[in-house]
Coordinates of C-alpha atoms and ligand atoms in Angstrom, one line a residue:
M1 CA 0.0 0.0 0.0
R2 CA 2.8 2.5 1.0
V3 CA 4.7 1.7 -2.2
F4 CA 1.6 2.2 -4.3
L5 CA 0.9 5.6 -2.7
R6 CA 4.4 6.7 -3.3
V7 CA 4.2 5.8 -7.0
V8 CA 0.9 7.7 -7.2
L9 CA 2.5 10.8 -5.6
I10 CA 5.5 10.7 -7.8
S11 CA 3.3 10.4 -10.9
I12 CA 1.3 13.4 -9.8
A13 CA 4.4 15.5 -9.2
A14 CA 5.8 14.6 -12.6
I15 CA 2.5 15.6 -14.3
V16 CA 2.5 19.0 -12.4
I17 CA 6.1 19.7 -13.3
A18 CA 5.6 18.7 -16.9
S19 CA 2.5 20.9 -17.3
S20 CA 4.1 24.0 -15.7
V21 CA 7.0 23.7 -18.1
A22 CA 4.6 23.5 -21.0
F23 CA 2.7 26.6 -19.8
S24 CA 5.8 28.7 -19.3
S25 CA 7.1 28.1 -22.8
N26 CA 7.3 31.2 -25.0
D27 CA 5.8 29.8 -28.1
Q28 CA 2.4 29.7 -26.4
N29 CA -0.6 29.9 -28.6
K30 CA -1.8 33.5 -28.3
G31 CA -5.0 33.0 -30.4
A32 CA -6.5 35.4 -32.9
E33 CA -5.4 39.0 -33.0
N34 CA -9.0 40.2 -33.2
I35 CA -12.1 38.3 -32.2
E36 CA -15.8 39.0 -33.0
M37 CA -17.8 37.9 -30.0
E38 CA -21.4 36.8 -29.9
G39 CA -23.5 39.5 -28.2
G40 CA -27.0 38.2 -28.5
K41 CA -29.8 40.5 -29.5
R42 CA -27.7 43.6 -29.1
G43 CA -25.4 42.5 -31.9
K44 CA -21.8 41.3 -32.2
V45 CA -18.9 42.7 -30.2
P46 CA -15.5 43.3 -31.8
F47 CA -12.7 42.5 -29.4
P48 CA -9.1 43.5 -30.0
H49 CA -7.5 40.4 -28.3
R50 CA -3.8 41.1 -29.0
Q51 CA -4.1 44.7 -27.8
H52 CA -5.5 43.4 -24.5
Q53 CA -2.8 40.7 -24.2
E54 CA -0.2 43.4 -24.6
R55 CA -1.8 45.9 -22.2
L56 CA -2.9 43.4 -19.5
V57 CA -0.1 40.8 -19.8
D58 CA -1.8 38.3 -17.5
C59 CA -3.9 35.9 -19.6
Q60 CA -5.6 34.6 -16.4
T61 CA -7.4 38.0 -16.0
C62 CA -9.9 36.6 -18.5
H63 CA -8.9 33.0 -19.0
S64 CA -9.6 32.1 -15.4
V65 CA -13.3 32.6 -16.3
F66 CA -13.2 30.6 -19.7
P67 CA -10.6 28.5 -21.4
Q68 CA -8.3 29.6 -24.3
K69 CA -10.5 28.0 -26.9
A70 CA -12.6 29.6 -29.7
G71 CA -16.3 29.6 -28.8
S72 CA -15.7 28.6 -25.2
I73 CA -17.9 31.4 -23.8
E74 CA -20.9 30.5 -25.8
E75 CA -20.3 26.8 -25.1
L76 CA -20.2 27.4 -21.3
K77 CA -23.2 29.7 -21.4
S78 CA -25.3 27.1 -23.3
Q79 CA -24.3 24.4 -20.8
G80 CA -25.4 26.7 -17.9
K81 CA -21.9 26.9 -16.5
L82 CA -21.4 30.6 -17.2
K83 CA -24.1 33.2 -16.7
K84 CA -25.2 35.2 -19.6
K85 CA -23.6 38.7 -19.6
H86 CA -21.1 37.5 -16.9
V87 CA -18.1 38.2 -19.1
M88 CA -19.5 41.5 -20.2
N89 CA -20.4 42.7 -16.7
K90 CA -17.6 41.2 -14.6
L91 CA -14.7 41.5 -17.0
C92 CA -15.2 43.9 -20.0
T93 CA -17.4 46.7 -18.6
K94 CA -16.1 46.4 -15.0
C95 CA -12.5 46.9 -16.0
H96 CA -13.2 49.7 -18.5
K97 CA -15.2 51.6 -15.8
E98 CA -12.4 51.1 -13.2
T99 CA -9.7 52.2 -15.5
K100 CA -11.8 55.2 -16.7
K101 CA -12.3 56.2 -13.0
A102 CA -8.5 56.0 -12.5
G103 CA -8.2 58.5 -15.4
K104 CA -6.5 56.0 -17.7
K105 CA -7.1 55.3 -21.4
T106 CA -9.6 52.5 -21.7
G107 CA -12.3 50.7 -23.7
P108 CA -16.0 51.4 -24.2
T109 CA -18.5 51.5 -21.3
T110 CA -21.8 52.0 -23.3
C111 CA -23.9 49.4 -25.1
A112 CA -23.7 50.8 -28.6
K113 CA -19.9 51.4 -28.5
C114 CA -19.3 47.6 -27.9
H115 CA -22.3 46.0 -29.7
I116 CA -22.7 46.5 -33.4
K117 CA -26.3 47.1 -34.2
G118 CA -27.9 44.9 -36.9
K119 CA -25.0 42.4 -36.7
S120 CA -26.1 39.5 -34.6
Ligands
HEC201 C1 -9.3 40.8 -21.8 C2 -9.5 39.4 -21.9 C3 -8.5 38.4 -22.4 C4 -7.2 38.3 -22.1 C5 -6.4 39.2 -21.1 C6 -6.7 37.2 -22.9 N1 -7.7 36.7 -23.7 FE1 -7.5 35.1 -24.9 N2 -9.5 35.2 -25.4 C7 -10.3 36.2 -24.9 C8 -11.7 36.0 -25.5 C9 -12.9 36.8 -25.2 C10 -11.6 34.9 -26.3 C11 -12.6 34.3 -27.2 C12 -13.4 33.2 -26.4 C13 -14.5 32.6 -27.2 O1 -14.5 32.6 -28.4 O2 -15.5 32.3 -26.6 C14 -10.2 34.4 -26.2 C15 -9.7 33.3 -26.9 C16 -8.4 32.8 -26.8 C17 -7.8 31.7 -27.5 C18 -8.6 30.7 -28.5 C19 -9.3 31.4 -29.6 C20 -8.3 31.9 -30.6 O3 -8.2 33.1 -30.7 O4 -7.7 31.1 -31.3 C21 -6.5 31.6 -27.2 C22 -5.5 30.5 -27.7 C23 -6.2 32.6 -26.3 N3 -7.4 33.4 -26.1 C24 -5.0 32.9 -25.7 C25 -4.7 33.9 -24.8 C26 -3.4 34.1 -24.2 C27 -2.2 33.2 -24.4 C28 -3.5 35.2 -23.5 C29 -2.4 35.9 -22.7 C30 -1.1 36.2 -23.4 C31 -4.8 35.7 -23.6 N4 -5.5 34.9 -24.4 C32 -5.3 36.8 -22.9 C33 -10.0 37.2 -24.0 C34 -8.8 37.4 -23.4
HEC202 C1 -17.3 46.5 -23.0 C2 -18.2 46.0 -24.0 C3 -19.6 45.8 -23.7 C4 -20.5 46.8 -23.3 C5 -20.2 48.2 -22.9 C6 -21.8 46.2 -23.3 N1 -21.7 44.9 -23.7 FE1 -23.2 43.5 -23.8 N2 -21.9 42.0 -24.2 C7 -20.5 42.2 -24.4 C8 -19.9 40.9 -24.6 C9 -18.5 40.6 -24.7 C10 -21.0 39.9 -24.5 C11 -20.8 38.4 -24.7 C12 -20.3 37.7 -23.4 C13 -21.3 37.7 -22.3 O1 -22.5 37.2 -22.5 O2 -21.0 38.0 -21.1 C14 -22.2 40.7 -24.3 C15 -23.5 40.1 -24.3 C16 -24.7 40.8 -24.2 C17 -26.0 40.2 -24.4 C18 -26.3 38.7 -24.7 C19 -26.3 37.8 -23.5 C20 -26.8 36.4 -23.9 O3 -26.0 35.5 -23.7 O4 -27.9 36.3 -24.4 C21 -26.9 41.2 -24.2 C22 -28.4 41.1 -24.3 C23 -26.1 42.4 -24.0 N3 -24.8 42.1 -24.0 C24 -26.7 43.7 -23.8 C25 -25.9 44.8 -23.4 C26 -26.5 46.1 -23.0 C27 -28.0 46.3 -22.9 C28 -25.5 47.0 -22.8 C29 -25.6 48.4 -22.2 C30 -26.3 48.6 -21.0 C31 -24.3 46.2 -23.0 N4 -24.6 45.0 -23.4 C32 -23.0 46.8 -22.9 C33 -19.9 43.4 -24.3 C34 -20.4 44.6 -23.9
HEC203 C1 -8.7 44.2 -17.0 C2 -9.1 45.2 -17.9 C3 -9.8 45.0 -19.2 C4 -10.6 43.9 -19.5 C5 -11.0 42.7 -18.6 C6 -11.2 44.2 -20.8 N1 -10.6 45.4 -21.3 FE1 -11.0 46.3 -23.1 N2 -9.6 47.7 -22.7 C7 -8.9 47.8 -21.6 C8 -7.9 48.9 -21.7 C9 -6.9 49.3 -20.7 C10 -8.1 49.4 -23.0 C11 -7.4 50.5 -23.7 C12 -6.2 49.9 -24.4 C13 -5.3 50.8 -25.2 O1 -5.8 51.9 -25.5 O2 -4.2 50.4 -25.5 C14 -9.2 48.6 -23.6 C15 -9.8 48.9 -24.9 C16 -10.8 48.2 -25.5 C17 -11.5 48.5 -26.7 C18 -11.1 49.7 -27.6 C19 -9.9 49.4 -28.5 C20 -9.5 50.6 -29.3 O3 -8.3 50.9 -29.4 O4 -10.4 51.4 -29.8 C21 -12.5 47.6 -26.9 C22 -13.4 47.6 -28.1 C23 -12.5 46.7 -25.8 N3 -11.5 47.1 -24.9 C24 -13.3 45.7 -25.6 C25 -13.3 44.8 -24.6 C26 -14.2 43.6 -24.4 C27 -15.2 43.2 -25.4 C28 -13.8 43.0 -23.3 C29 -14.3 41.7 -22.7 C30 -14.3 40.5 -23.5 C31 -12.7 43.7 -22.7 N4 -12.4 44.8 -23.5 C32 -12.1 43.4 -21.5 C33 -9.0 47.0 -20.4 C34 -9.8 45.9 -20.3

């Protein structure tokens, strides 16, 4: 039993080390430069992905909420694992309002500046 446990622990440690090495590599997939997000009835939302990566640096600011995979937000919403408008309210608009308040250059905070009417 002891030997078995030790083998299991060593295997787990090996996996953790291997994955942290993989994540810290520089040729990480950064995804698309610009993304057009689904915005429901209000219309699509153009999102300058690369600009945010360069400005914010930490990928986890957004990707702790949804994985680095195209369509992941809509997928999670349809599975009921992510509330509708959660990304909009708790990430996009929240940050833009906070940075605006701090007097810094930021993104839109009003509906029509993010959502493109007639494009849904
Ligand atoms: C300000 C928020 C935000 C930050 C910061 C961010 N991303 Fe994303 N990322 C998104 C959104 C939104 C999507 C689209 C998800 C969807 O389609 O549902 C996405 C999608 C992706 C995808 C898959 C889709 C594609 O474009 O091919 C990859 C890969 C990705 N991001 C990598 C990264 C990496 C690496 C970083 C950090 C260097 C990062 N992202 C930082 C918001 C962000
Ligand atoms: C900073 C950009 C931004 C602003 C400002 C913004 N939205 Fe959004 N909105 C998004 C994004 C991104 C999504 C898709 C992700 C999500 O559902 O959280 C979205 C999704 C939505 C959805 C669809 C939700 C669903 O799944 O059915 C509606 C409806 C909506 N927004 C309405 C509004 C209204 C009304 C306003 C103004 C009060 C507004 N939005 C302002 C970016 C924005
Ligand atoms: C943690 C902060 C943060 C989050 C989260 C964030 N943004 Fe931004 N956004 C910024 C800042 C800062 C700028 C200004 C960047 C610059 O001018 O270089 C910006 C700029 C923008 C712009 C204007 C780009 C331009 O140059 O005209 C759009 C559009 C935008 N954001 C959309 C979004 C959407 C949609 C989301 C959610 C998926 C989002 N942002 C999430 C901080 C954030």
